[in-house]
Amino acid sequence: MPSNLVVQPPVDGVRLLTLHRPQALNALSTELLAELAAELEAAERDEHTRAVIITGSRKAFAAGADINEMAERDLVGILNDPRVSHWQRIAAFAKPLIAAVNGYALGGGCELVMCADIVIAGSDARFGQPEINLGVIPGAGGTQRLLRAVGKPLAMQMVLSGEAIDARHALQAGLVSEVTEPELAVERALQVARVIAAKAPLAVRLAKEALLKAQDTDLATGLRFERHAFTLLAGTADRNEGIRAFQEKRPARFLGQ
Amino acid sequence: MPFQHILFSIDDDGVALLSLNRPEQLNSFNGAMHLEVREALKQVRQSEHARVLLLTGEGRGFCAGQDLSDRNVAPGAEMPDLGESIEKFYNPLVRSLRDLPLPVICAVNGVAAGAGANLPLACDLVLAARSASFIQAFCKIGLVPDSGGTWLLPRLIGMARAKALALLGERLSAEQAEQWGLIYRVVDDAALRDEALTLARQLATQPTYGLALIKRALNQSYDNRFDQQLELERDLQRLAGRSEDYREGVSAFMNKRAPAFKGR
């Protein structure tokens, strides 16, 4: 089957997914989105995968959705759009997801970036939600996650004007965590992923869940969740190993138990 | 696409030659020339062969900046948005020259005024004919130096001289420009084109990928704090160390032979 996604088997617990539709600047066709969702689900089941990186090419992370596809759907078509469930599956990925972004991350591409937990951007990356130029609005979290990431004024400016921002602006606004030389973005993402992959998997998973809770609950609920997660971890072997290794001044060996 | 306002070629040595070619108007920019220069720079970027760019002008001038006949403001007419042409043409041009991943030589063959005086400053190595001159003409017509002038001038020659040039708009001779460190070297008029081409051909045999990384590091040094620059040097050295040219350079040195660099 010809694939739009290049999947590298996990090395040191890190799986690398490369969006590969060079003729379309990696536009997120429904097929590509479905492949991505399926790969993430496979990565979630795979015990050797402890973190996943998504990247595109030097020129484009993903330059949006497939406009031709979108044009074909009427109201009913959009109501029954399979993309919605693909996006939900991608956003539900429970292991750490890192986006290594070069070039354009626009529309659906920017929304995919915002599904990632950590974003490393090459200095020539550009982020934007240009949907408004087509008479539509972002439909996969672009109005919701962007506002939570960068705050209201910039989110409004980006979504209402359709104008993109560069990597430096995105860093300052909180949309990305780190900016690197373009050629080193994937490499840096791999470094960060390997560091995370060496931690206790259950702790990583609960930490991610707790952090995401902060975005959609009130503080009291979030704090309660954090405390429950904290308590849960007390029952794991890795916690005992982590603390003992610290006391014995040696590296910990986590087993995910 | 055949060019009308510029001469452009990429030769077998890897030298891309871009010459502004509106000699009757002292090579001043209009929209059409901007578009041609943009197309040429795009071809340089996409070329597999280009290793060095040489920018110069035809006729007696290098570039007189904006063609004002393009911008004539009739009394009573609506005020033009000059910011728009900066945004659309001059800023992308300056960024493009600065970001081009190969060395850019500028041979200033005659008067360089307005934006034409600042374009060379965005290049990497500037040679100027002895009779050439630089004029920050903006102040004479109520404008502000653009195309990076207000940023580059104080960094190249110090704030005192930058302010004098920008506020007085006086003609700066090529020799004075060299003494002040605004440009690299003055060359006799008749020798300028040959010397620039020789320099370009020589650079085109060098490890130009590494040279592009050096250019990148130096360009960023004005923006960075010392610690950031150290980290940038680490990252760029990491990239340089993976290049074929580095391998070739070390191998040639060990085997006491001349290296054959490929620019990658």
Coordinates of C-alpha atoms in Angstrom, one line a residue:
Chain A
M1 CA 0.0 0.0 0.0
P2 CA 1.5 3.4 -0.9
S3 CA 1.8 5.3 2.3
N4 CA 1.9 9.0 3.1
L5 CA 3.6 8.2 6.3
V6 CA 7.2 7.0 6.8
V7 CA 7.4 5.0 10.0
Q8 CA 10.7 4.2 11.6
P9 CA 10.7 1.3 14.1
P10 CA 11.5 2.4 17.7
V11 CA 15.1 3.1 18.6
D12 CA 15.8 3.6 22.3
G13 CA 12.1 3.6 22.8
V14 CA 11.5 6.5 20.4
R15 CA 9.4 6.1 17.2
L16 CA 9.7 8.6 14.4
L17 CA 6.8 9.3 12.1
T18 CA 7.5 11.4 9.0
L19 CA 4.6 12.9 7.0
H20 CA 5.5 12.3 3.4
R21 CA 3.3 13.9 0.7
P22 CA 6.0 16.0 -0.9
Q23 CA 3.8 16.9 -3.9
A24 CA 1.2 18.5 -1.5
L25 CA 3.4 20.1 1.1
N26 CA 2.3 17.2 3.4
A27 CA -1.3 18.4 3.4
L28 CA -3.3 16.3 5.8
S29 CA -5.6 14.3 3.5
T30 CA -8.2 12.1 5.2
E31 CA -6.1 9.1 4.3
L32 CA -3.0 10.5 5.8
L33 CA -4.9 11.4 9.0
A34 CA -6.3 7.9 9.2
E35 CA -2.8 6.4 8.8
L36 CA -1.4 8.7 11.5
A37 CA -4.2 7.8 13.9
A38 CA -3.6 4.1 13.3
E39 CA 0.1 4.4 13.7
L40 CA -0.3 6.3 17.0
E41 CA -2.7 3.6 18.2
A42 CA -0.1 0.9 17.2
A43 CA 2.6 2.9 19.0
E44 CA 0.5 3.1 22.1
R45 CA 0.1 -0.7 22.2
D46 CA 3.8 -1.3 21.5
E47 CA 5.6 -1.7 24.8
H48 CA 8.9 -0.8 23.1
T49 CA 7.7 2.6 22.2
R50 CA 7.9 5.2 25.0
A51 CA 7.7 8.4 23.0
V52 CA 6.7 9.4 19.4
I53 CA 8.0 12.2 17.2
I54 CA 6.0 13.5 14.3
T55 CA 7.9 15.5 11.7
G56 CA 7.5 16.6 8.0
S57 CA 10.0 17.9 5.5
R58 CA 12.4 20.8 5.6
K59 CA 9.9 22.8 3.6
A60 CA 6.7 21.8 5.3
F61 CA 5.5 20.1 8.4
A62 CA 2.0 20.1 7.0
A63 CA 0.5 22.9 5.0
G64 CA -3.1 22.3 5.9
A65 CA -5.9 20.0 4.9
D66 CA -6.6 18.7 1.5
I67 CA -8.7 21.6 0.0
N68 CA -10.0 19.6 -2.9
E69 CA -11.3 17.0 -0.5
M70 CA -12.9 19.7 1.6
A71 CA -14.6 21.2 -1.5
E72 CA -16.4 18.0 -2.2
R73 CA -18.2 17.8 1.1
D74 CA -21.5 19.5 1.7
L75 CA -23.2 20.1 5.0
V76 CA -24.2 16.4 5.5
G77 CA -20.8 15.3 4.2
I78 CA -19.0 17.4 6.8
L79 CA -21.5 16.3 9.5
N80 CA -20.4 12.7 8.9
D81 CA -16.8 13.6 8.3
P82 CA -14.5 10.7 9.3
R83 CA -11.7 13.2 10.0
V84 CA -13.3 14.1 13.4
S85 CA -12.8 10.6 14.8
H86 CA -9.2 10.5 13.4
W87 CA -8.4 13.8 15.2
Q88 CA -9.9 12.5 18.4
R89 CA -7.8 9.3 18.2
I90 CA -4.7 11.4 17.6
A91 CA -5.4 13.7 20.5
A92 CA -6.1 10.8 22.8
F93 CA -2.6 9.3 22.3
A94 CA -1.4 8.6 25.9
K95 CA 2.4 8.5 25.4
P96 CA 4.5 11.6 24.9
L97 CA 4.1 13.1 21.5
I98 CA 6.7 15.5 20.1
A99 CA 6.4 17.6 17.0
A100 CA 9.6 18.5 15.1
V101 CA 8.5 21.4 12.9
N102 CA 10.2 22.9 9.9
G103 CA 8.7 25.1 7.3
Y104 CA 4.9 25.5 7.1
A105 CA 2.6 24.3 9.9
L106 CA -0.6 25.8 8.6
G107 CA -4.3 25.0 9.2
G108 CA -4.6 21.3 10.0
G109 CA -0.8 21.2 10.2
C110 CA -0.8 23.8 13.0
E111 CA -3.7 21.9 14.7
L112 CA -1.6 18.8 14.5
V113 CA 1.3 20.6 16.1
M114 CA -1.0 21.6 18.9
C115 CA -2.0 18.0 19.5
A116 CA 1.6 17.3 20.3
D117 CA 2.9 17.6 23.9
I118 CA 6.2 19.2 23.1
V119 CA 7.1 21.2 20.0
I120 CA 10.6 21.7 18.7
A121 CA 10.7 24.2 15.8
G122 CA 13.3 25.0 13.2
S123 CA 14.0 28.7 13.1
D124 CA 12.3 29.0 9.7
A125 CA 9.1 27.3 10.8
R126 CA 5.8 29.2 10.3
F127 CA 2.6 28.7 12.2
G128 CA -0.8 29.8 11.1
Q129 CA -4.6 29.2 10.8
P130 CA -5.4 30.5 7.3
E131 CA -8.8 28.9 7.1
I132 CA -10.5 32.3 7.3
N133 CA -9.1 33.0 3.8
L134 CA -11.3 30.3 2.4
G135 CA -14.4 31.4 4.2
V136 CA -14.2 28.7 6.8
I137 CA -12.7 28.4 10.3
P138 CA -10.3 26.0 11.9
G139 CA -12.1 22.7 12.5
A140 CA -9.7 20.5 14.4
G141 CA -9.0 22.5 17.6
G142 CA -7.4 25.6 16.0
T143 CA -9.7 28.0 17.8
Q144 CA -9.5 26.2 21.1
R145 CA -6.0 24.9 21.6
L146 CA -4.5 28.0 20.0
L147 CA -6.2 30.3 22.4
R148 CA -5.1 28.1 25.4
A149 CA -1.5 28.1 24.0
V150 CA -0.9 31.7 23.0
G151 CA -3.7 33.7 24.8
K152 CA -6.6 35.6 23.3
P153 CA -5.2 38.5 21.4
L154 CA -2.7 36.6 19.4
A155 CA -5.1 33.7 18.8
M156 CA -7.7 36.2 17.6
Q157 CA -5.2 37.9 15.3
M158 CA -4.0 34.6 13.8
V159 CA -7.5 33.1 13.3
L160 CA -9.3 36.2 12.1
S161 CA -6.5 37.5 9.8
G162 CA -5.2 34.2 8.7
E163 CA -1.7 35.6 8.9
A164 CA 1.1 33.2 10.1
I165 CA 3.8 33.8 12.7
D166 CA 7.4 32.8 12.6
A167 CA 9.2 30.4 14.9
R168 CA 10.6 33.1 17.2
H169 CA 7.2 34.6 17.7
A170 CA 5.7 31.2 18.3
L171 CA 8.4 30.5 21.0
Q172 CA 7.7 33.8 22.7
A173 CA 4.0 33.1 22.6
G174 CA 4.2 29.6 24.1
L175 CA 3.2 27.7 21.0
V176 CA 6.6 25.9 20.8
S177 CA 9.0 24.9 23.5
E178 CA 12.3 25.3 21.7
V179 CA 13.7 26.7 18.5
T180 CA 16.7 25.2 16.8
E181 CA 18.6 25.5 13.6
P182 CA 16.3 24.0 11.0
E183 CA 18.7 21.1 10.2
L184 CA 18.7 20.1 13.9
A185 CA 15.0 20.1 14.8
V186 CA 14.5 16.4 14.4
E187 CA 17.7 15.6 16.1
R188 CA 16.9 17.8 19.1
A189 CA 13.4 16.2 19.2
L190 CA 15.1 12.8 19.3
Q191 CA 17.3 13.9 22.1
V192 CA 14.4 15.1 24.2
A193 CA 12.4 12.0 23.3
R194 CA 15.2 9.7 24.4
V195 CA 15.5 11.5 27.7
I196 CA 11.8 11.0 28.3
A197 CA 11.9 7.4 27.1
A198 CA 14.4 6.6 29.8
K199 CA 12.0 7.7 32.6
A200 CA 9.5 5.6 34.4
P201 CA 6.7 5.0 31.7
L202 CA 3.8 5.0 34.2
A203 CA 5.0 8.3 35.8
V204 CA 5.4 9.8 32.3
R205 CA 1.9 8.8 31.3
L206 CA 0.3 10.1 34.5
A207 CA 2.3 13.3 34.3
K208 CA 1.1 13.9 30.8
E209 CA -2.5 13.2 31.8
A210 CA -2.2 15.6 34.8
L211 CA -0.8 18.4 32.7
L212 CA -3.5 18.0 30.1
K213 CA -6.1 18.1 32.9
A214 CA -4.9 21.6 33.7
Q215 CA -6.2 22.8 30.4
D216 CA -9.8 21.7 30.8
T217 CA -10.7 21.6 34.5
D218 CA -10.8 24.1 37.3
L219 CA -7.8 24.2 39.6
A220 CA -9.4 22.3 42.5
T221 CA -10.3 19.4 40.2
G222 CA -6.9 19.5 38.6
L223 CA -5.2 19.4 42.0
R224 CA -7.3 16.5 43.1
F225 CA -6.4 14.6 39.9
E226 CA -2.8 15.3 40.4
R227 CA -2.9 14.1 44.0
H228 CA -4.7 10.8 42.9
A229 CA -2.1 10.3 40.2
F230 CA 0.7 11.0 42.7
T231 CA -0.8 8.5 45.1
L232 CA -1.3 5.9 42.3
L233 CA 2.4 6.0 41.5
A234 CA 3.2 5.0 45.1
G235 CA 2.1 1.6 44.2
T236 CA 4.6 1.1 41.4
A237 CA 7.9 -0.7 41.4
D238 CA 9.5 2.0 39.3
R239 CA 8.9 4.5 42.1
N240 CA 10.8 2.4 44.6
E241 CA 13.5 1.9 42.0
G242 CA 13.7 5.6 41.2
I243 CA 14.0 6.6 44.8
R244 CA 16.5 3.9 45.7
A245 CA 18.7 4.7 42.7
F246 CA 18.7 8.3 43.8
Q247 CA 19.8 7.4 47.3
E248 CA 22.4 5.0 46.0
K249 CA 23.7 7.6 43.5
R250 CA 23.2 5.3 40.5
P251 CA 21.1 5.5 37.3
A252 CA 17.6 4.1 37.7
R253 CA 16.4 1.1 35.7
F254 CA 12.7 1.5 35.0
L255 CA 10.6 -1.4 33.9
G256 CA 7.2 0.2 33.5
Q257 CA 5.8 -1.7 36.5
Chain B
M1 CA 11.9 33.5 -18.2
P2 CA 14.0 36.0 -20.2
F3 CA 15.1 38.9 -18.1
Q4 CA 14.8 42.5 -19.2
H5 CA 16.1 44.5 -16.3
I6 CA 18.9 42.3 -15.1
L7 CA 21.6 40.1 -16.5
F8 CA 21.8 36.7 -14.9
S9 CA 23.8 33.5 -15.5
I10 CA 25.3 30.6 -13.6
D11 CA 28.5 29.4 -15.1
D12 CA 30.3 26.0 -15.0
D13 CA 32.6 27.2 -12.2
G14 CA 29.5 27.6 -9.9
V15 CA 29.6 31.4 -10.1
A16 CA 26.1 33.0 -10.3
L17 CA 26.4 36.5 -11.8
L18 CA 23.5 38.9 -11.2
S19 CA 23.9 42.3 -12.7
L20 CA 21.4 45.1 -12.4
N21 CA 20.7 46.3 -15.9
R22 CA 18.8 49.6 -16.2
P23 CA 21.9 51.6 -16.9
E24 CA 20.0 54.7 -18.1
Q25 CA 18.3 54.9 -14.7
L26 CA 21.5 54.1 -12.8
N27 CA 19.9 50.7 -12.1
S28 CA 17.3 52.1 -9.9
F29 CA 14.6 49.6 -8.8
N30 CA 11.1 49.5 -10.2
G31 CA 8.6 46.7 -9.5
A32 CA 9.6 44.7 -12.6
M33 CA 13.3 44.7 -11.7
H34 CA 12.4 43.6 -8.2
L35 CA 10.5 40.6 -9.6
E36 CA 13.4 39.6 -11.8
V37 CA 15.9 39.9 -9.1
R38 CA 13.6 37.8 -6.9
E39 CA 13.3 35.1 -9.6
A40 CA 17.1 35.1 -10.1
L41 CA 17.8 34.6 -6.4
K42 CA 15.2 31.8 -6.4
Q43 CA 17.1 30.1 -9.2
V44 CA 20.4 30.5 -7.3
R45 CA 18.8 28.9 -4.2
Q46 CA 17.5 26.0 -6.2
S47 CA 20.5 25.5 -8.4
E48 CA 22.6 22.4 -7.8
H49 CA 25.7 24.2 -9.3
A50 CA 25.7 27.7 -7.8
R51 CA 28.4 28.0 -5.1
V52 CA 28.9 31.8 -5.1
L53 CA 26.8 34.8 -6.0
L54 CA 28.3 38.0 -7.5
L55 CA 26.0 41.0 -7.5
T56 CA 26.9 44.1 -9.5
G57 CA 25.5 46.7 -11.9
E58 CA 25.8 47.6 -15.5
G59 CA 26.9 51.0 -16.7
R60 CA 28.3 53.8 -14.6
G61 CA 26.2 53.3 -11.5
F62 CA 25.7 50.4 -9.2
C63 CA 22.1 51.2 -8.0
A64 CA 20.4 54.4 -7.3
G65 CA 17.8 52.8 -5.0
Q66 CA 14.1 53.3 -5.7
D67 CA 13.1 54.7 -9.1
L68 CA 11.3 57.7 -7.9
S69 CA 9.3 58.1 -11.2
D70 CA 7.6 55.0 -10.0
R71 CA 6.6 56.8 -6.8
N72 CA 5.9 60.4 -7.9
V73 CA 3.4 62.0 -5.5
A74 CA 1.3 64.6 -7.2
P75 CA 0.3 67.5 -5.1
G76 CA -3.1 66.8 -3.5
A77 CA -2.9 63.1 -4.3
E78 CA -3.4 60.5 -1.6
M79 CA -0.2 59.8 0.3
P80 CA 1.4 56.5 -0.8
D81 CA 2.1 53.7 1.6
L82 CA 5.9 53.3 1.2
G83 CA 5.8 50.6 3.9
E84 CA 4.0 48.4 1.4
S85 CA 6.8 48.4 -1.1
I86 CA 9.4 47.8 1.7
E87 CA 7.3 44.9 2.9
K88 CA 6.7 43.5 -0.6
F89 CA 10.1 44.1 -2.2
Y90 CA 13.0 45.6 -0.3
N91 CA 12.8 43.5 2.9
P92 CA 12.4 40.2 1.2
L93 CA 15.3 41.1 -1.1
V94 CA 17.6 42.0 1.8
R95 CA 16.6 38.9 3.8
S96 CA 17.1 36.8 0.7
L97 CA 20.7 38.1 0.2
R98 CA 21.5 37.7 3.9
D99 CA 20.0 34.2 4.1
L100 CA 21.4 32.8 0.9
P101 CA 23.3 29.7 1.9
L102 CA 26.4 30.7 -0.1
P103 CA 28.8 33.5 -0.1
V104 CA 27.5 36.7 -1.8
I105 CA 30.0 39.1 -3.3
C106 CA 29.0 42.6 -4.2
A107 CA 31.0 44.6 -6.7
V108 CA 29.9 48.2 -6.4
N109 CA 30.8 49.6 -9.8
G110 CA 29.6 53.2 -9.3
V111 CA 27.2 55.3 -7.3
A112 CA 25.2 53.4 -4.7
A113 CA 22.4 55.6 -3.4
G114 CA 19.4 55.1 -1.2
A115 CA 18.4 51.4 -1.0
G116 CA 21.2 50.9 -3.5
A117 CA 23.7 52.0 -0.8
N118 CA 22.3 49.5 1.7
L119 CA 22.0 46.4 -0.5
P120 CA 25.8 45.9 -0.5
L121 CA 25.8 45.9 3.3
A122 CA 23.5 42.9 3.2
C123 CA 26.1 41.0 1.1
D124 CA 29.1 39.2 2.6
L125 CA 32.1 40.6 0.8
V126 CA 31.9 44.1 -0.8
L127 CA 34.4 45.4 -3.3
A128 CA 34.0 48.9 -4.7
A129 CA 35.4 50.7 -7.7
R130 CA 37.7 53.6 -6.6
S131 CA 35.2 56.0 -8.2
A132 CA 32.2 54.5 -6.5
S133 CA 30.4 56.2 -3.7
F134 CA 27.7 55.6 -1.1
I135 CA 25.0 58.0 -0.4
Q136 CA 22.3 57.6 2.3
A137 CA 20.1 59.8 0.2
F138 CA 16.9 59.1 2.1
C139 CA 17.1 62.2 4.4
K140 CA 17.2 64.5 1.4
I141 CA 13.6 63.7 0.5
G142 CA 12.2 63.3 4.0
L143 CA 12.6 59.5 4.3
V144 CA 14.3 57.0 6.6
P145 CA 17.2 54.7 5.5
D146 CA 15.6 51.4 4.7
S147 CA 16.7 48.0 3.4
G148 CA 18.5 47.4 6.7
G149 CA 20.5 50.6 6.7
T150 CA 19.6 51.8 10.2
W151 CA 20.5 48.4 11.6
L152 CA 23.7 47.6 9.6
L153 CA 25.3 51.1 9.5
P154 CA 25.9 51.6 13.2
R155 CA 27.1 48.0 13.6
L156 CA 29.6 48.4 10.7
I157 CA 31.0 51.9 11.3
G158 CA 29.7 52.9 14.8
M159 CA 26.8 55.1 15.8
A160 CA 28.5 58.5 15.3
R161 CA 29.4 57.9 11.7
A162 CA 26.1 56.1 11.0
K163 CA 24.2 59.1 12.2
A164 CA 26.3 61.5 10.2
L165 CA 25.8 59.5 7.1
A166 CA 22.0 59.0 7.6
L167 CA 21.2 62.6 8.8
L168 CA 23.5 64.5 6.4
G169 CA 23.1 62.3 3.3
E170 CA 26.6 63.3 2.2
R171 CA 28.5 61.3 -0.5
L172 CA 30.9 58.8 1.0
S173 CA 33.8 57.9 -1.2
A174 CA 34.7 54.3 -1.7
E175 CA 38.1 54.9 -0.1
Q176 CA 36.5 56.4 3.0
A177 CA 34.1 53.6 3.1
E178 CA 36.9 51.1 3.1
Q179 CA 38.8 53.0 5.8
W180 CA 35.7 53.1 8.0
G181 CA 35.1 49.4 7.6
L182 CA 31.8 49.8 5.7
I183 CA 33.2 47.7 2.8
Y184 CA 35.9 45.1 2.4
R185 CA 38.2 46.6 -0.3
V186 CA 38.6 49.3 -2.9
V187 CA 39.7 48.3 -6.4
D188 CA 40.8 50.3 -9.4
D189 CA 37.8 50.9 -11.7
A190 CA 39.1 49.0 -14.7
A191 CA 40.0 46.0 -12.5
L192 CA 36.8 45.8 -10.5
R193 CA 34.9 43.2 -12.6
D194 CA 38.0 41.0 -13.1
E195 CA 38.9 41.1 -9.4
A196 CA 35.4 40.3 -8.3
L197 CA 35.1 37.4 -10.7
T198 CA 38.5 36.1 -9.7
L199 CA 37.4 36.2 -6.1
A200 CA 34.1 34.5 -6.9
R201 CA 35.8 31.7 -8.9
Q202 CA 38.3 31.2 -6.1
L203 CA 35.5 31.0 -3.5
A204 CA 33.5 28.6 -5.7
T205 CA 36.3 26.0 -5.3
Q206 CA 36.1 26.3 -1.5
P207 CA 33.9 24.3 1.0
T208 CA 31.0 26.6 0.3
Y209 CA 28.6 24.7 2.6
G210 CA 30.9 25.5 5.5
L211 CA 31.3 29.1 4.3
A212 CA 27.5 29.4 4.3
L213 CA 27.5 28.2 7.9
I214 CA 30.2 30.7 8.8
K215 CA 28.0 33.4 7.2
R216 CA 25.0 32.3 9.2
A217 CA 27.0 32.3 12.5
L218 CA 28.3 35.8 11.8
N219 CA 24.9 37.2 10.7
Q220 CA 23.4 35.9 13.9
S221 CA 26.1 37.2 16.2
Y222 CA 24.7 40.7 16.4
D223 CA 21.4 39.3 17.7
N224 CA 22.8 36.8 20.2
R225 CA 24.2 36.9 23.6
F226 CA 27.6 35.4 24.0
D227 CA 26.2 32.1 25.5
Q228 CA 23.7 31.8 22.7
Q229 CA 26.4 32.3 20.1
L230 CA 28.5 29.6 21.7
E231 CA 25.6 27.2 21.4
L232 CA 25.0 28.3 17.8
E233 CA 28.7 27.6 17.1
R234 CA 28.3 24.1 18.6
D235 CA 25.2 23.4 16.4
L236 CA 26.7 24.7 13.2
Q237 CA 30.0 22.8 13.9
R238 CA 27.9 19.7 14.3
L239 CA 26.4 20.3 10.9
A240 CA 29.8 21.2 9.3
G241 CA 31.4 18.1 10.8
R242 CA 29.0 15.9 8.9
S243 CA 29.7 17.5 5.5
E244 CA 31.5 15.7 2.7
D245 CA 33.8 18.7 2.4
Y246 CA 35.0 18.4 5.9
R247 CA 35.8 14.7 5.3
E248 CA 37.6 15.7 2.1
G249 CA 39.5 18.5 3.8
V250 CA 40.8 16.2 6.5
S251 CA 41.7 13.5 4.0
A252 CA 43.5 15.9 1.7
F253 CA 45.4 17.3 4.6
M254 CA 46.5 13.9 5.9
N255 CA 47.5 12.7 2.4
K256 CA 49.2 16.0 1.6
R257 CA 47.2 16.6 -1.5
A258 CA 44.9 19.5 -2.7
P259 CA 41.3 19.0 -1.6
A260 CA 38.5 18.8 -4.1
F261 CA 35.5 20.4 -2.4
K262 CA 31.9 20.0 -3.6
G263 CA 30.0 22.4 -1.5
R264 CA 28.2 19.8 0.5

